[in-house]
Every structure is written in structure tokens, then in C-alpha cells.
Amino acid sequence: MLIPRDGISGGIFVSYIQAQALYESGEDIKICFIHEQHLPKITTLKLSVPMCLYQDEVVAQHRYDVVIATWWETLYDAMHINAERVIYFCQSDERRFYPVDDVNRIWVQNTYIHKDIGVITEARWIQKLLQKDFGLTVEYAPNGIDLKRFNPSVPPLKPKENKLRILIEGPGDVPFKRVDLAFRVANKFDDIEVWYVSATDFVDASWRFTERFVKVPYYEMPKIYRSCDILLKLSTVEGFFGPPLEMMACGGTALVSNVTGHEEYIKDGYNALVVPMDDQEAAESKLRELINNEPLRLRLCANGIKTAQKLAWQRQTPKFREAVHEIVAKVPITSYYTKTRILLDGYNKETILKANKILKIFESIKSIRFVKWSLNILHKLYIWKKKKITKSKTTSLKFLFLRYKLNQLSSVLYSKYSYPEDFSVKLPPGNIAFAGQPEYFKVVYFDPIADGYGYEFPINSYDLRNLQDLPAFIEQHKIKSVIVFRPEFFADYIHILKYLKKLEIVLIGYSTEPIPHDGQITFHYDQLTRLRNLLKAKGLPYDMLVHMDRSSLRTLRYFGFNKIVTFPLPTSRKLYYPIPDCKKKYDVLFLGRSTEYREYMMSKIKQKLNVLHISHGLPWEEKNQVINESHIVLNLHNEPYPNFENRALQALFAGANLVSEQLSGGYLTANKHYYLANTPEKILSTCEKILDGRLPKLQPPDLQQFTMEAFLRKFGYSLPS
């Protein structure tokens, strides 16, 4: 059983209990710590179950029938244990632990999509969620309570006095625990005492309490429960919801929110009182009722003891063992473990562990191109010599491990984000300002400027202070609408956008960076970085955001971009067009900076064909000329992930033969509008066939749909005559 580390956590404690029970029932089981360097001394429980360290297990390659993960990160670690089956002991919908725009939610989501991994959970609501939304095999094994430790005969830490004592429990710096809300409710009452227990040192200056306890050992908690009358627990995320049950077992009662998991054993008005989540007024009212109504309080306490007695651990732990055997019977053997290992003599265990995790990246990608590219990097990192890894190399290892974490998304995640795009925002008649970096985007908005109704407001990404001049620019040119390229640039200048909204200026943000696609199999760190940057634009007062690639629409909606549509970066008809009778000078043209990946993709054609590769510095006025002078224009992605590059449209506007890797977005059709080539060998053979006349000329799509005029018409703009 994999456990992240020893600590004060309900989830870790429950895992200890279940592991010990399995061991006592005769199962051959170990507890394996992921992040500990030495075996910890467990003080919360008396455990006889054997323990080990994860890095030792990975290196030793011991074989197991089952490996049990107990937290979403440990499910990834389980893939490196030599086991026939993987079981996930899922104690909550762990996506809820993170904000909606936190990338960790994607990593958690990935743990729910493997149908050949069995799941055990402690709560019915989790079981129903994973079965309905993800089609998983999920067994139910509810939590319990140690009645020898938690019972009304435990001596209190401090005897109760005349004032009622309210206990608030939970880390104050974890938002979903709603500790701040509990204090706002409790501090409304003067004739009570408030005790506070937390696993962290965080305390807000506004909180008033009589006693405070930090990092309390598990065996000391019954004394605190026995010293208090009412547990005030208003969480918005829970799994089984343990503290109220512990309070009941010790003779107290609880006021809780209707968080998922409370229904496992809490009955409103029978053994506790329940209020809606985040309803401070209701919580104050119910707490007042508990304080003033002693008969009600005593009845709830008596029924709480009865509830706890039905949930003793000795009744519950056999259900977990049964669940393990049920999964073994239902789920076929599907070993995620790989026998391909890196054994580096002279390296320490931690280094070997990291190396093998990186190797797992290469195997999970299942692409020869990626494998060769990645193994080349690994060769450079280790040099296959007996010496320690330098600091810079360790950093590179962490970078590759991040890619290992982001390996797959389920279409289930996006099912509710598949509604039609809505171009309901209308651009009023009049002048339009285009705010962007001229070196990248002038070719996009060139036509409106040339036709006299567009005005360029240049942005320097290295010095954004000139954004403060935008209001004066708007007034000078009588601008009615502003289209901002790279809308995240305004994150620190939101006051400028708010001022423009007061002037009734329509604001459109145009997102132009490649980010993760819907259901993408592997992520590149570059995509993740760009997504993080774009999230800065989410709270800015744009009337609408436009993203350049339809393939990421549902991803963006998932991350909270509600007012968003897609449109590929427009191309200028005035800058890109066929030049009649233009003499061909080059077999293949590639316009774009050099990267290791691109050089690998061009390695064959650069050896055999007349290739012109211009990395940077070509003025946009000259680009059309060199495109027309080339038989073929090659389009390659910046890094090995799909994208829709503007240079592909520019080539088609100029009448060129376009050879490209797979383009995303669905705007162009492979082998109908462009020749598809995804490997160096395929690129070479395709180019040779085009040059020899063995491939027919492809017909371009309706290019008018990719112009700035078409984009503006989408928003109801009336072009000046």
C-alpha cells in the first residue's frame, strides 16, 4: 500500500487502519512510503504491518499481486511497482482540493480514466460519481471508528464548566475547510468558549478562541472531544467526514454543512444538525438553537453514541478486504509495470529512481519519434558514466518528470463543454484599434490598417508601460473597438481596461499561444506554461475572448473562460498572394526559428534537397516574394505537439504547395488542402514526389474565410465601403 508520507491526516490514518487490518487477517502486505528517506516512527497507532521505502522497492523490483494507491499522486507512483493489478483507494473527489484553474485538477482527472484499475472508496457518493461519470469498477468499504479510543468514558483534557464549548477543527489556510466561516459564526456568540484544533500554525487575527491546539497527536484527540459540547464543521469538501463521528463517539454532537459525505451517517435532527454549505445565517441560527435548547442537544448526543457504535472499525475493516478480493476477481491482469529498467552502477538509489521514472515517460508516449528524441536527451543528462548528477541536470530531470504527470485527458472531462460557439458580441461601426506586437501580428491586421479603418497600437512584451497610453490613443483616433493580441499582457493593467469599458469601448482579447488541446494524450511543458499565462486574462473585463485554435475550446471552457469563441489567426490578402511567372529558386522553404525538434524533422530534406531555412529577421514585406520563389513551403510545429500555425495559411494564400505535420483545429483537411507528412522520411518522400510531379496539385480551401474581414463580420462589423 503506497502512502505519500507519515503525517496528521485523516486519509493517511484510515490507510494505516486498513493496512493493519489486512495484515492481521493474514494478507501479505507492506506499507510503502513515497517521500520518506527513512522509515518513520508511527506514533498515532500501534502498527505491526511491515513497512518499506518506495525507492527501495523500485530498485529491488519485488513482484506483487496488487499495489494499492491511496492518494492521486501515488497512483502515478504505482506504475513503477512490479504488480499484476493496480487498485486506487480513493477517499474523495480529489479535484475539489484545487481551484478550478489549477492544473493539478487535470492530473487528478487522469487517475479516473483507467478502466482496468479497480477503485475502493469509503463513501457512496464517490462510488456513484466514479461509476456514472467514468465507468470504473468501484467497491464500497466505509470508514469506521475506534471505540476503544473514542468513547464517553475518556477523561476530558479540561472538565466542562458553565459555558458551552464549541470545537472548531481544521487547517485555517485550506479554503475548502471553511475554518474562517466557522469562526465568523461562533464569534457571534459571547456566552460560550471556542476551542480550535489545527494541523497547521495558520491563525487569522480576527479569530477569537479560548484554547488553541496545533498538530495534536491522534491519541490525544478524544480528550479534546470530551472537553467540548458541539463540533462546528462547515467544510465544502469531504470524503467520509471523520471528525463529526469521533465527536459523536465521545458523547458530543455536531453542526455541519451538507457537504458530500455527511449523508454516510449524519441524519439532520437525529444525531446532528445540518445547514447548507456557505450559509452563515443558517449556521448562526442552528448554533443558537443548539446552545439554547438543552433537550435537543442531549437527544442528539445520545443518538450520536448509538450511531458511532454501529460503525466500529472491527465491523468495517472486513469490508475493505472483501473489496480488494472483489476487484482482483473482476479486473483482469493489466500490468502497468515495465521490465525495461535503467541500472546505473555507481549512482545512488534516488538517482536510479528518477531515471526510471523518466524512462516511463518514453514508454507511455508510444511514439518512436518521441522515444528517440527523449532517449537522446537522457543520454546527454547521464552520459552513462559513474558520477553524480549536477544541479542543472537535476532540474532537467524534474522538467521531464512534469511531462510524465501530464500524460492523458479523458473526453469525459469535456462532455459538458461541447456547446456551440456564440459570436453574440457585436462590434459597432467605426475605427478599430489593434493592440499587439507588430513583429508578430502586423501581418494579421494589416488589411484594416491599409483600408483606413484600423489603427495599430504597438506593444513591446519586454516593456508594457506604454499600455498606459492606450486611452489617449483611443481618444485621438476615435476608436470604438479594441482587439488585443495576447490578452494576458493586460493582467497588471486592468485599470486601463476598466477605464475603456466606462467609455463603452468593445474589448476583444485574441489568444494566440498554443495551449493543451481537448483530450490531448501528452502535454508539452511549453503548452502548460502558456496556459498558465493565459489564465491571467480570465478575470479581465473583455467582452469576448477569441482563441486561435478550435481544438482547445473545451479546455478553455473547463478552466472558466465562459465568453470565448475560436477563429484562426487571419491572413492578409494584401501581403500574401501568387506572383505570376515568378521564377522558382528553392525546392523547399521553411520560415521559423530552429529548435532541436525542427532540425530533426528537416534532417533528411536538408541532406538531399535545396532547402532555404530562414530562422528570423525576414521583413514581412519580403516574405511573400520568397514563398513564391519556392516550390514547396514546409510547416513544422515548434515542439512535438499539434498546433495550427499562421504560416500554413500564408503559404496557401501565396499559392504554394504546403507540406505540413498534422494541423489542429479542423480548419484545413490533410491531403486535400495540404500534404501530410509527420516524419523526416515522409517529409522527404512527399517533397520529392511533388518536385517530380508524382503528386497532384491540391486545391486550396475558400481562403476568404481566413481573412480579417471575415473575422470582423463574425462579430457583426460593417466594413466601410
XYZ file of C-alpha atoms in Angstrom:
721
model
C 0.000 0.000 0.000
C 1.518 3.300 -1.143
C 1.319 6.231 1.293
C 2.820 9.650 0.443
C 4.377 10.227 3.867
C 3.607 9.904 7.552
C 1.558 12.816 8.841
C -1.525 14.115 10.629
C -4.156 13.389 8.031
C -7.466 11.564 8.152
C -6.746 9.887 4.831
C -3.343 8.597 5.961
C -4.792 7.387 9.261
C -7.549 5.414 7.523
C -4.949 3.857 5.212
C -2.940 2.757 8.266
C -6.051 1.175 9.821
C -6.950 -0.749 6.650
C -3.371 -1.915 6.068
C -3.058 -3.173 9.654
C -6.400 -4.978 9.392
C -5.331 -6.667 6.149
C -2.100 -7.776 7.806
C -3.908 -9.152 10.862
C -6.312 -11.058 8.597
C -3.390 -12.962 7.091
C -2.697 -10.931 3.940
C 0.961 -10.450 2.951
C 1.021 -6.633 2.851
C 3.523 -3.807 3.254
C 3.101 -0.077 3.782
C 5.360 1.738 1.325
C 6.279 5.407 1.912
C 6.822 7.507 -1.210
C 8.534 10.632 0.104
C 10.243 9.422 3.268
C 14.012 8.958 3.231
C 13.938 6.792 6.361
C 11.209 4.633 7.841
C 9.113 6.873 10.105
C 8.248 6.069 13.696
C 4.449 5.879 13.714
C 3.199 7.336 16.994
C -0.514 7.663 16.201
C -1.157 3.912 16.097
C 0.398 0.627 17.110
C 1.230 -0.926 13.754
C 2.818 -4.320 13.223
C 2.392 -4.309 9.437
C 5.797 -4.319 7.665
C 6.990 -1.034 6.140
C 9.400 -0.083 3.368
C 10.600 2.864 1.280
C 9.384 3.400 -2.265
C 12.810 3.978 -3.774
C 13.988 0.633 -2.380
C 11.010 -1.165 -3.906
C 11.505 0.366 -7.346
C 15.158 -0.581 -7.431
C 14.611 -4.077 -5.962
C 11.756 -4.868 -8.401
C 9.920 -7.183 -5.986
C 6.828 -8.724 -7.544
C 3.332 -8.182 -6.047
C -0.175 -9.314 -6.908
C -1.658 -5.912 -6.101
C -0.389 -2.386 -5.444
C -2.813 -0.020 -3.678
C -2.525 3.740 -4.219
C -4.051 5.953 -1.512
C -3.756 9.477 -2.994
C -3.861 10.656 -6.617
C -0.110 11.266 -6.852
C 0.621 7.788 -5.574
C -1.363 6.270 -8.455
C 1.344 7.568 -10.807
C 3.977 6.102 -8.493
C 2.140 2.757 -8.541
C 3.041 2.349 -12.215
C 6.646 1.648 -11.192
C 5.841 -1.189 -8.811
C 6.016 -4.696 -10.288
C 2.393 -5.661 -9.630
C -0.208 -7.508 -11.696
C -3.044 -5.158 -10.723
C -3.378 -1.589 -9.510
C -6.071 -0.590 -7.011
C -6.867 3.013 -6.152
C -8.183 3.670 -2.629
C -9.962 6.926 -3.476
C -11.112 8.840 -0.387
C -12.609 11.898 -2.111
C -13.090 13.588 -5.468
C -9.601 14.999 -5.171
C -10.181 17.510 -7.972
C -12.099 19.527 -5.381
C -8.931 20.133 -3.409
C -7.734 22.572 -6.094
C -9.137 25.789 -7.643
C -10.911 25.363 -10.979
C -7.977 26.862 -12.906
C -5.312 24.781 -11.122
C -3.507 22.355 -13.423
C -3.465 19.776 -10.609
C -7.118 19.129 -11.443
C -6.001 17.710 -14.798
C -3.522 15.398 -13.119
C -6.205 14.204 -10.687
C -8.659 13.755 -13.568
C -6.219 11.400 -15.250
C -6.431 8.975 -12.325
C -10.135 8.402 -13.005
C -9.974 7.321 -16.641
C -8.187 3.950 -16.464
C -10.941 1.313 -16.583
C -8.501 -1.508 -15.917
C -7.685 -0.051 -12.495
C -10.066 -1.063 -9.699
C -11.211 1.516 -7.153
C -12.163 1.196 -3.497
C -13.885 4.141 -1.839
C -15.257 4.948 1.591
C -18.345 6.939 0.554
C -21.379 6.107 -1.571
C -21.288 9.475 -3.323
C -17.744 8.845 -4.561
C -18.714 5.370 -5.742
C -21.668 6.722 -7.735
C -19.579 9.551 -9.214
C -16.792 7.279 -10.482
C -19.206 4.657 -11.779
C -21.524 7.083 -13.570
C -19.054 9.605 -14.967
C -16.084 7.330 -15.664
C -17.424 3.770 -15.892
C -14.968 2.424 -13.316
C -15.143 -0.732 -11.226
C -15.715 0.729 -7.749
C -16.172 -1.219 -4.498
C -17.553 0.349 -1.319
C -15.746 -0.010 2.034
C -16.970 2.585 4.551
C -14.801 4.040 7.276
C -15.259 3.258 10.949
C -14.188 4.421 14.378
C -12.026 3.041 17.175
C -14.466 2.821 20.093
C -11.713 1.765 22.476
C -10.098 5.148 21.905
C -13.183 7.317 21.233
C -15.910 6.840 23.867
C -17.758 8.819 26.578
C -15.617 7.377 29.392
C -12.432 9.121 28.202
C -11.327 11.721 30.788
C -11.557 15.260 29.365
C -8.497 17.413 28.872
C -10.300 20.077 30.894
C -13.615 19.485 32.705
C -16.633 21.266 31.279
C -17.766 24.359 33.142
C -20.831 26.603 32.962
C -20.201 27.841 29.417
C -20.767 25.590 26.437
C -17.646 24.772 24.468
C -17.629 24.923 20.680
C -14.862 22.999 18.912
C -13.630 24.196 15.502
C -11.352 21.725 13.710
C -9.321 22.021 10.511
C -6.384 23.847 8.920
C -7.269 27.523 8.578
C -5.196 28.005 5.441
C -7.117 25.367 3.442
C -10.052 27.240 1.855
C -12.473 24.314 1.493
C -12.307 23.586 5.230
C -14.146 26.929 5.799
C -12.494 27.490 9.182
C -12.875 31.242 8.719
C -16.631 30.800 8.245
C -16.837 28.675 11.397
C -15.127 31.416 13.404
C -17.415 34.098 11.952
C -20.373 32.032 13.131
C -19.008 31.104 16.571
C -17.724 34.593 17.335
C -21.291 35.939 17.073
C -21.946 34.377 20.495
C -20.477 35.779 23.706
C -21.510 33.297 26.391
C -19.507 30.339 25.001
C -15.931 29.101 24.822
C -14.279 28.322 21.472
C -11.545 25.709 21.190
C -9.579 25.408 17.961
C -7.620 22.373 16.704
C -5.475 22.551 13.558
C -2.731 20.641 11.795
C -1.070 23.930 10.774
C 0.124 27.087 12.534
C -2.092 29.410 10.487
C -4.363 31.748 12.504
C -6.239 34.809 11.295
C -6.030 37.868 13.537
C -9.853 38.187 13.632
C -10.440 34.725 15.111
C -11.314 34.676 18.843
C -10.782 31.450 20.782
C -10.267 30.304 24.376
C -7.863 27.431 23.655
C -5.796 26.523 20.606
C -4.102 23.219 19.799
C -1.681 22.610 16.909
C -0.619 19.250 15.443
C -2.362 17.236 18.114
C -1.374 13.539 18.161
C -4.255 11.293 17.209
C -4.358 9.585 20.595
C -4.884 12.966 22.325
C -7.930 13.984 20.258
C -10.513 12.029 22.342
C -9.650 14.168 25.390
C -10.349 17.340 23.398
C -13.641 15.992 22.054
C -14.693 15.027 25.593
C -13.937 18.567 26.779
C -16.315 20.141 24.232
C -20.060 20.084 23.619
C -20.518 20.935 19.931
C -18.281 20.423 16.902
C -18.757 23.225 14.337
C -17.601 21.813 10.993
C -18.649 23.738 7.854
C -16.399 22.199 5.166
C -17.315 22.247 1.482
C -15.128 19.247 0.525
C -15.039 15.991 2.476
C -14.923 12.293 1.752
C -16.365 10.296 4.633
C -16.290 13.195 7.145
C -14.485 11.706 10.178
C -14.420 14.367 12.966
C -18.227 14.526 13.476
C -18.274 10.743 14.019
C -15.415 10.998 16.518
C -17.295 13.765 18.341
C -20.441 11.612 18.479
C -18.481 8.637 19.871
C -17.172 10.837 22.684
C -20.670 11.961 23.662
C -20.928 15.284 21.844
C -22.858 16.469 18.823
C -22.104 18.475 15.695
C -23.346 21.262 13.460
C -22.177 20.508 9.933
C -22.678 21.652 6.353
C -24.435 19.418 3.850
C -21.097 18.566 2.264
C -20.836 15.358 0.250
C -20.127 12.528 2.670
C -22.203 13.768 5.595
C -25.066 11.541 4.497
C -22.983 8.431 5.248
C -24.036 8.546 8.914
C -25.364 12.024 9.799
C -29.134 12.477 9.990
C -30.332 16.038 10.436
C -32.248 16.351 13.705
C -31.353 12.810 14.813
C -27.647 12.861 15.677
C -26.553 16.322 14.455
C -27.843 19.458 12.751
C -27.131 20.147 9.070
C -27.086 23.501 7.241
C -26.489 24.419 3.576
C -22.879 24.989 2.581
C -21.600 28.578 2.962
C -24.863 29.721 4.573
C -23.627 31.775 7.528
C -27.096 32.936 8.546
C -28.423 29.376 8.719
C -25.361 28.232 10.666
C -25.806 31.028 13.219
C -29.483 30.154 13.618
C -28.830 26.435 14.164
C -25.929 27.064 16.547
C -28.166 29.389 18.581
C -30.761 26.598 18.712
C -28.193 24.084 19.940
C -26.914 26.481 22.595
C -30.361 27.395 23.934
C -32.185 24.060 23.556
C -30.605 21.630 26.033
C -33.147 18.787 25.491
C -32.413 18.865 21.751
C -28.691 18.833 22.394
C -28.895 15.895 24.785
C -31.089 13.901 22.378
C -28.629 14.462 19.525
C -25.745 13.377 21.755
C -27.499 10.151 22.812
C -28.314 9.229 19.225
C -24.775 10.110 18.171
C -23.377 7.475 20.541
C -25.736 4.882 19.021
C -24.565 5.868 15.526
C -20.889 5.509 16.439
C -21.424 2.071 17.999
C -22.743 0.777 14.672
C -19.588 1.928 12.859
C -16.877 0.292 14.960
C -13.709 -0.498 12.961
C -13.962 -4.207 13.735
C -17.222 -4.211 11.763
C -15.859 -2.134 8.890
C -12.356 -3.361 8.051
C -13.501 -6.774 6.720
C -15.429 -4.865 4.043
C -12.156 -3.399 2.732
C -10.577 -6.854 2.479
C -13.671 -8.114 0.655
C -13.438 -5.138 -1.724
C -9.809 -5.977 -2.585
C -10.734 -9.565 -3.429
C -13.771 -8.425 -5.444
C -11.557 -6.215 -7.610
C -8.992 -8.971 -8.090
C -11.835 -11.209 -9.303
C -13.382 -8.577 -11.609
C -10.404 -6.700 -13.058
C -8.111 -8.627 -15.428
C -4.358 -8.643 -15.000
C -3.050 -5.489 -16.642
C 0.481 -4.761 -15.550
C 1.462 -1.110 -15.888
C 4.922 -2.022 -14.695
C 7.694 -2.078 -17.250
C 10.569 -4.522 -17.130
C 12.772 -2.117 -19.052
C 14.891 -0.501 -16.374
C 17.904 1.756 -16.229
C 20.585 0.316 -13.969
C 23.422 2.780 -13.473
C 26.329 1.449 -11.448
C 27.722 4.000 -9.052
C 24.533 6.062 -8.771
C 22.565 6.310 -5.561
C 19.036 4.890 -5.266
C 17.349 8.273 -5.604
C 19.089 8.892 -8.910
C 18.146 5.461 -10.290
C 14.542 6.092 -9.218
C 14.422 9.379 -11.141
C 15.959 7.769 -14.195
C 13.375 5.004 -14.252
C 10.532 7.491 -13.865
C 11.841 9.342 -16.896
C 12.046 6.101 -18.841
C 8.353 5.599 -18.064
C 7.626 8.844 -19.916
C 9.140 7.466 -23.079
C 7.241 4.191 -22.873
C 3.854 5.819 -22.143
C 4.118 8.157 -25.103
C 4.210 5.202 -27.521
C 5.820 7.178 -30.324
C 9.107 6.223 -31.951
C 9.866 9.874 -32.714
C 9.401 10.821 -29.049
C 11.342 7.804 -27.819
C 14.395 8.569 -29.971
C 14.268 12.264 -29.104
C 13.797 11.610 -25.380
C 16.458 8.909 -25.127
C 18.870 11.309 -26.777
C 18.171 13.818 -24.005
C 18.544 11.127 -21.353
C 21.882 10.133 -22.863
C 23.061 13.732 -22.569
C 21.821 14.013 -18.975
C 23.593 10.939 -17.656
C 26.409 10.442 -20.173
C 26.267 6.865 -18.887
C 29.229 7.429 -16.583
C 29.736 6.828 -12.898
C 29.385 10.325 -11.488
C 26.753 12.326 -9.628
C 24.136 14.412 -11.382
C 24.868 18.129 -11.356
C 22.280 20.660 -10.200
C 21.421 21.696 -13.767
C 20.854 18.087 -14.790
C 18.570 17.507 -11.805
C 16.483 20.460 -12.961
C 16.175 18.876 -16.401
C 15.009 15.643 -14.795
C 12.263 17.473 -12.942
C 11.185 19.072 -16.214
C 10.821 15.681 -17.874
C 9.004 14.288 -14.847
C 6.389 17.035 -15.227
C 5.630 15.686 -18.707
C 5.225 12.247 -17.148
C 2.498 13.625 -14.847
C 0.537 15.156 -17.736
C 0.074 12.117 -19.922
C -3.636 11.822 -20.727
C -7.042 13.511 -20.533
C -10.448 11.869 -20.745
C -13.168 13.081 -23.065
C -15.486 12.725 -20.071
C -13.892 15.861 -18.681
C -15.151 17.899 -21.609
C -18.577 16.389 -22.256
C -20.500 19.282 -20.755
C -18.387 21.921 -22.522
C -19.374 20.902 -26.064
C -21.969 23.575 -26.795
C -21.948 25.834 -29.914
C -19.836 28.967 -30.122
C -21.674 32.254 -29.616
C -20.487 35.329 -31.544
C -23.202 37.467 -29.941
C -20.841 40.352 -29.078
C -21.145 42.961 -31.838
C -18.512 45.413 -32.971
C -20.017 48.871 -33.562
C -19.297 50.811 -36.783
C -16.199 52.976 -36.631
C -12.485 52.713 -36.135
C -10.803 49.676 -34.620
C -7.549 49.651 -32.651
C -5.316 46.574 -32.897
C -3.050 46.280 -29.840
C -0.273 43.763 -30.341
C 3.369 43.083 -31.079
C 3.918 44.332 -34.665
C 6.683 41.821 -35.369
C 4.166 39.000 -34.943
C 0.720 40.411 -35.627
C 1.005 43.195 -38.186
C 0.548 40.582 -40.905
C -2.747 39.678 -39.213
C -4.316 43.149 -39.013
C -2.506 44.737 -41.973
C -5.566 44.929 -44.267
C -7.798 47.056 -41.982
C -4.916 49.481 -41.453
C -4.279 49.694 -45.201
C -8.005 50.306 -45.793
C -8.103 53.173 -43.302
C -10.386 51.885 -40.567
C -7.795 50.100 -38.443
C -5.129 51.658 -36.223
C -2.086 49.947 -34.751
C -1.197 50.345 -31.077
C 2.196 48.586 -30.785
C 3.015 46.536 -27.689
C 6.511 45.667 -26.513
C 6.332 42.492 -24.452
C 9.551 43.435 -22.652
C 8.214 46.810 -21.518
C 4.461 47.078 -21.160
C 4.413 50.546 -19.642
C 3.157 52.083 -22.884
C -0.201 50.356 -22.235
C -0.961 53.414 -20.111
C -1.014 55.452 -23.325
C -3.879 53.426 -24.798
C -6.726 55.663 -23.517
C -5.171 58.733 -25.176
C -4.658 56.724 -28.376
C -8.343 55.719 -28.287
C -9.453 59.324 -27.941
C -7.075 60.607 -30.639
C -8.291 58.162 -33.316
C -11.949 57.993 -32.196
C -11.745 54.267 -31.620
C -14.927 52.269 -30.995
C -13.442 48.769 -30.563
C -10.100 47.370 -29.404
C -8.735 43.947 -30.349
C -5.890 42.913 -28.040
C -3.457 40.212 -29.125
C -2.073 38.305 -26.110
C -4.836 39.472 -23.722
C -2.885 38.231 -20.701
C -0.491 41.172 -21.140
C -3.096 43.414 -19.514
C -3.205 41.416 -16.259
C -1.296 44.157 -14.411
C -3.134 46.949 -16.238
C -6.730 46.005 -15.539
C -7.458 49.636 -14.604
C -6.816 50.581 -18.239
C -9.391 48.067 -19.468
C -11.917 49.167 -16.855
C -11.485 52.772 -17.960
C -12.087 51.769 -21.587
C -15.269 49.976 -20.553
C -16.503 53.215 -18.988
C -16.002 54.778 -22.418
C -18.211 51.971 -23.844
C -15.349 50.568 -25.899
C -15.891 46.978 -27.057
C -12.907 44.862 -25.961
C -11.898 41.637 -27.727
C -8.951 39.597 -26.449
C -7.243 37.390 -29.041
C -5.415 34.412 -27.543
C -2.622 33.390 -29.912
C -0.500 30.905 -27.939
C -0.713 27.098 -28.295
C -2.183 25.509 -25.173
C -3.286 21.929 -24.333
C -5.926 20.504 -26.647
C -9.156 18.782 -25.676
C -8.362 15.176 -24.735
C -4.691 15.519 -25.678
C -2.677 12.383 -24.957
C 0.593 14.030 -23.899
C 1.413 17.539 -22.799
C 4.469 19.574 -23.528
C 5.759 21.804 -20.740
C 5.635 24.721 -23.185
C 1.858 24.276 -23.572
C 1.370 24.189 -19.837
C 3.389 27.386 -19.359
C 1.340 29.208 -21.994
C -1.912 28.028 -20.408
C -0.800 29.337 -17.040
C -0.033 32.694 -18.607
C -3.376 32.837 -20.386
C -5.256 32.166 -17.148
C -4.202 35.659 -16.072
C -6.694 37.020 -18.607
C -9.672 35.196 -17.100
C -10.654 37.969 -14.703
C -10.097 40.837 -17.131
C -13.144 42.773 -18.448
C -13.035 41.633 -22.068
C -16.406 41.434 -23.805
C -15.193 38.305 -25.573
C -12.053 36.194 -25.846
C -11.049 34.567 -29.123
C -8.635 31.641 -29.258
C -6.787 30.787 -32.441
C -7.351 27.018 -32.274
C -10.725 25.270 -32.061
C -9.018 22.184 -30.624
C -8.599 23.901 -27.235
C -12.098 25.352 -26.894
C -13.437 22.862 -24.359
C -10.223 23.018 -22.359
C -10.599 26.780 -22.043
C -14.252 26.479 -21.070
C -13.257 23.941 -18.439
C -10.794 26.440 -16.991
C -13.509 29.053 -16.622
C -13.387 31.013 -19.897
C -17.124 31.268 -20.482
C -17.222 34.080 -23.059
C -14.929 32.524 -25.636
C -15.022 31.626 -29.338
C -12.385 30.423 -31.797
C -11.006 31.727 -35.076
C -7.626 31.007 -36.708
C -5.284 33.963 -36.910
C -6.387 35.835 -40.049
C -4.126 36.234 -43.074
C -3.666 39.348 -45.210
C -4.661 39.161 -48.899
C -2.645 42.315 -49.488
C 0.581 40.737 -48.228
C 0.217 37.124 -49.403
C -0.797 36.396 -52.999
C 0.521 34.485 -56.034
C 3.080 36.385 -58.136
C 2.549 35.489 -61.830
C 5.511 33.840 -63.622
C 7.708 34.030 -60.517
C 10.943 32.054 -61.033
C 11.470 29.201 -58.600
C 14.817 29.241 -56.764
C 14.307 26.771 -53.934
C 12.933 23.274 -53.559
C 11.688 23.780 -50.012
C 11.229 26.862 -47.830
C 10.897 26.798 -44.059
C 10.267 30.021 -42.156
C 10.728 29.646 -38.412
C 13.290 29.537 -35.666
C 15.475 26.494 -35.268
C 14.736 24.019 -32.489
C 16.188 20.589 -31.850
C 12.867 19.060 -32.824
C 12.571 21.015 -36.089
C 16.137 20.224 -37.071
C 15.411 16.558 -36.510
C 12.314 16.786 -38.744
C 14.288 18.550 -41.520
C 17.343 16.308 -41.271
C 16.518 14.274 -44.416
C 15.486 17.092 -46.750
C 18.444 19.275 -45.760
C 20.756 16.491 -46.917
C 19.117 15.883 -50.310
C 17.129 18.954 -51.398
C 17.718 22.654 -51.983
C 16.252 23.965 -48.725
C 16.012 27.610 -47.689
C 15.583 27.905 -43.926
C 15.112 31.456 -42.624
C 15.067 31.415 -38.822
C 14.214 35.064 -38.209
C 14.740 38.600 -39.388
C 12.907 38.470 -42.727
C 10.759 41.634 -43.133
C 7.096 40.759 -43.598
C 7.074 42.688 -46.883
C 9.626 40.242 -48.367
C 8.070 37.039 -47.102
C 5.572 36.729 -49.971
C 8.386 37.024 -52.521
C 10.428 34.167 -51.071
C 7.312 31.974 -50.727
C 6.580 32.464 -54.425
C 10.193 31.595 -55.256
C 9.839 28.178 -53.564
C 8.245 25.025 -54.970
C 7.210 23.859 -51.505
C 6.580 25.579 -48.174
C 7.167 23.351 -45.158
C 5.258 23.851 -41.913
C 6.643 22.302 -38.714
C 5.450 22.637 -35.160
C 7.684 24.465 -32.720
C 7.796 21.434 -30.443
C 6.365 17.934 -30.879
C 2.706 18.722 -30.245
C -0.102 19.620 -32.701
C -0.834 23.260 -33.488
C -2.326 25.480 -36.195
C 0.384 27.823 -37.419
C -0.413 31.028 -39.290
C 2.416 30.330 -41.754
C 0.353 27.467 -43.211
C -2.379 29.877 -44.324
C 0.182 32.379 -45.579
C 1.634 29.698 -47.848
C -1.800 28.814 -49.224
C -2.675 32.488 -49.805
C 0.525 32.788 -51.867
C -0.414 29.716 -53.920
C 2.356 27.445 -52.615
C 2.408 23.673 -52.195
C 2.103 23.179 -48.445
C 3.697 20.186 -46.715
C 2.922 20.049 -43.019
C 2.607 17.932 -39.930
C -0.956 17.321 -38.794
C -2.655 20.690 -38.251
C -5.091 21.054 -35.381
C -8.397 22.874 -35.311
C -10.022 21.169 -38.280
C -9.718 24.282 -40.447
C -7.685 22.505 -43.133
C -8.011 18.889 -44.300
C -4.894 16.749 -44.653
C -4.135 15.610 -48.239
C -6.945 17.790 -49.522
C -5.628 21.244 -48.683
C -2.066 20.295 -47.662
C 0.236 17.285 -47.967
C 0.511 15.469 -44.628
C 3.990 14.371 -43.505
C 4.746 13.570 -39.863
C 8.244 12.058 -40.008
C 11.572 13.131 -41.573
C 11.327 10.251 -44.035
C 7.757 11.123 -45.020
C 8.667 14.782 -45.460
C 11.497 13.837 -47.838
C 9.453 11.375 -49.903
C 6.491 13.781 -50.157
C 8.678 16.676 -51.273
C 10.443 14.503 -53.860
C 7.118 13.342 -55.297
C 5.852 16.933 -55.537
C 9.035 18.074 -57.277
C 8.885 15.114 -59.708
C 5.225 15.725 -60.494
C 4.136 12.400 -58.993
C 1.608 14.047 -56.667
C -1.330 16.070 -57.986
C -1.747 19.738 -57.133
C -4.091 20.145 -54.186
C -6.978 22.595 -54.230
C -6.883 25.326 -51.567
C -9.929 25.920 -49.360
C -12.063 29.059 -49.556
C -9.368 31.440 -48.360
C -11.759 34.342 -47.856
C -12.943 32.678 -44.626
C -9.481 33.189 -43.124
C -9.200 36.972 -43.644
C -9.531 39.736 -41.080
C -12.634 40.913 -42.926
C -14.269 37.522 -42.310
C -13.255 37.699 -38.665
C -14.810 41.150 -38.214
C -18.009 40.095 -39.968
C -18.326 37.264 -37.438
C -18.834 39.993 -34.861
C -21.354 41.889 -36.975
C -18.950 44.590 -38.084
C -19.982 46.537 -41.187
C -16.920 47.066 -43.341
C -16.516 50.637 -44.661
C -17.372 50.941 -48.344
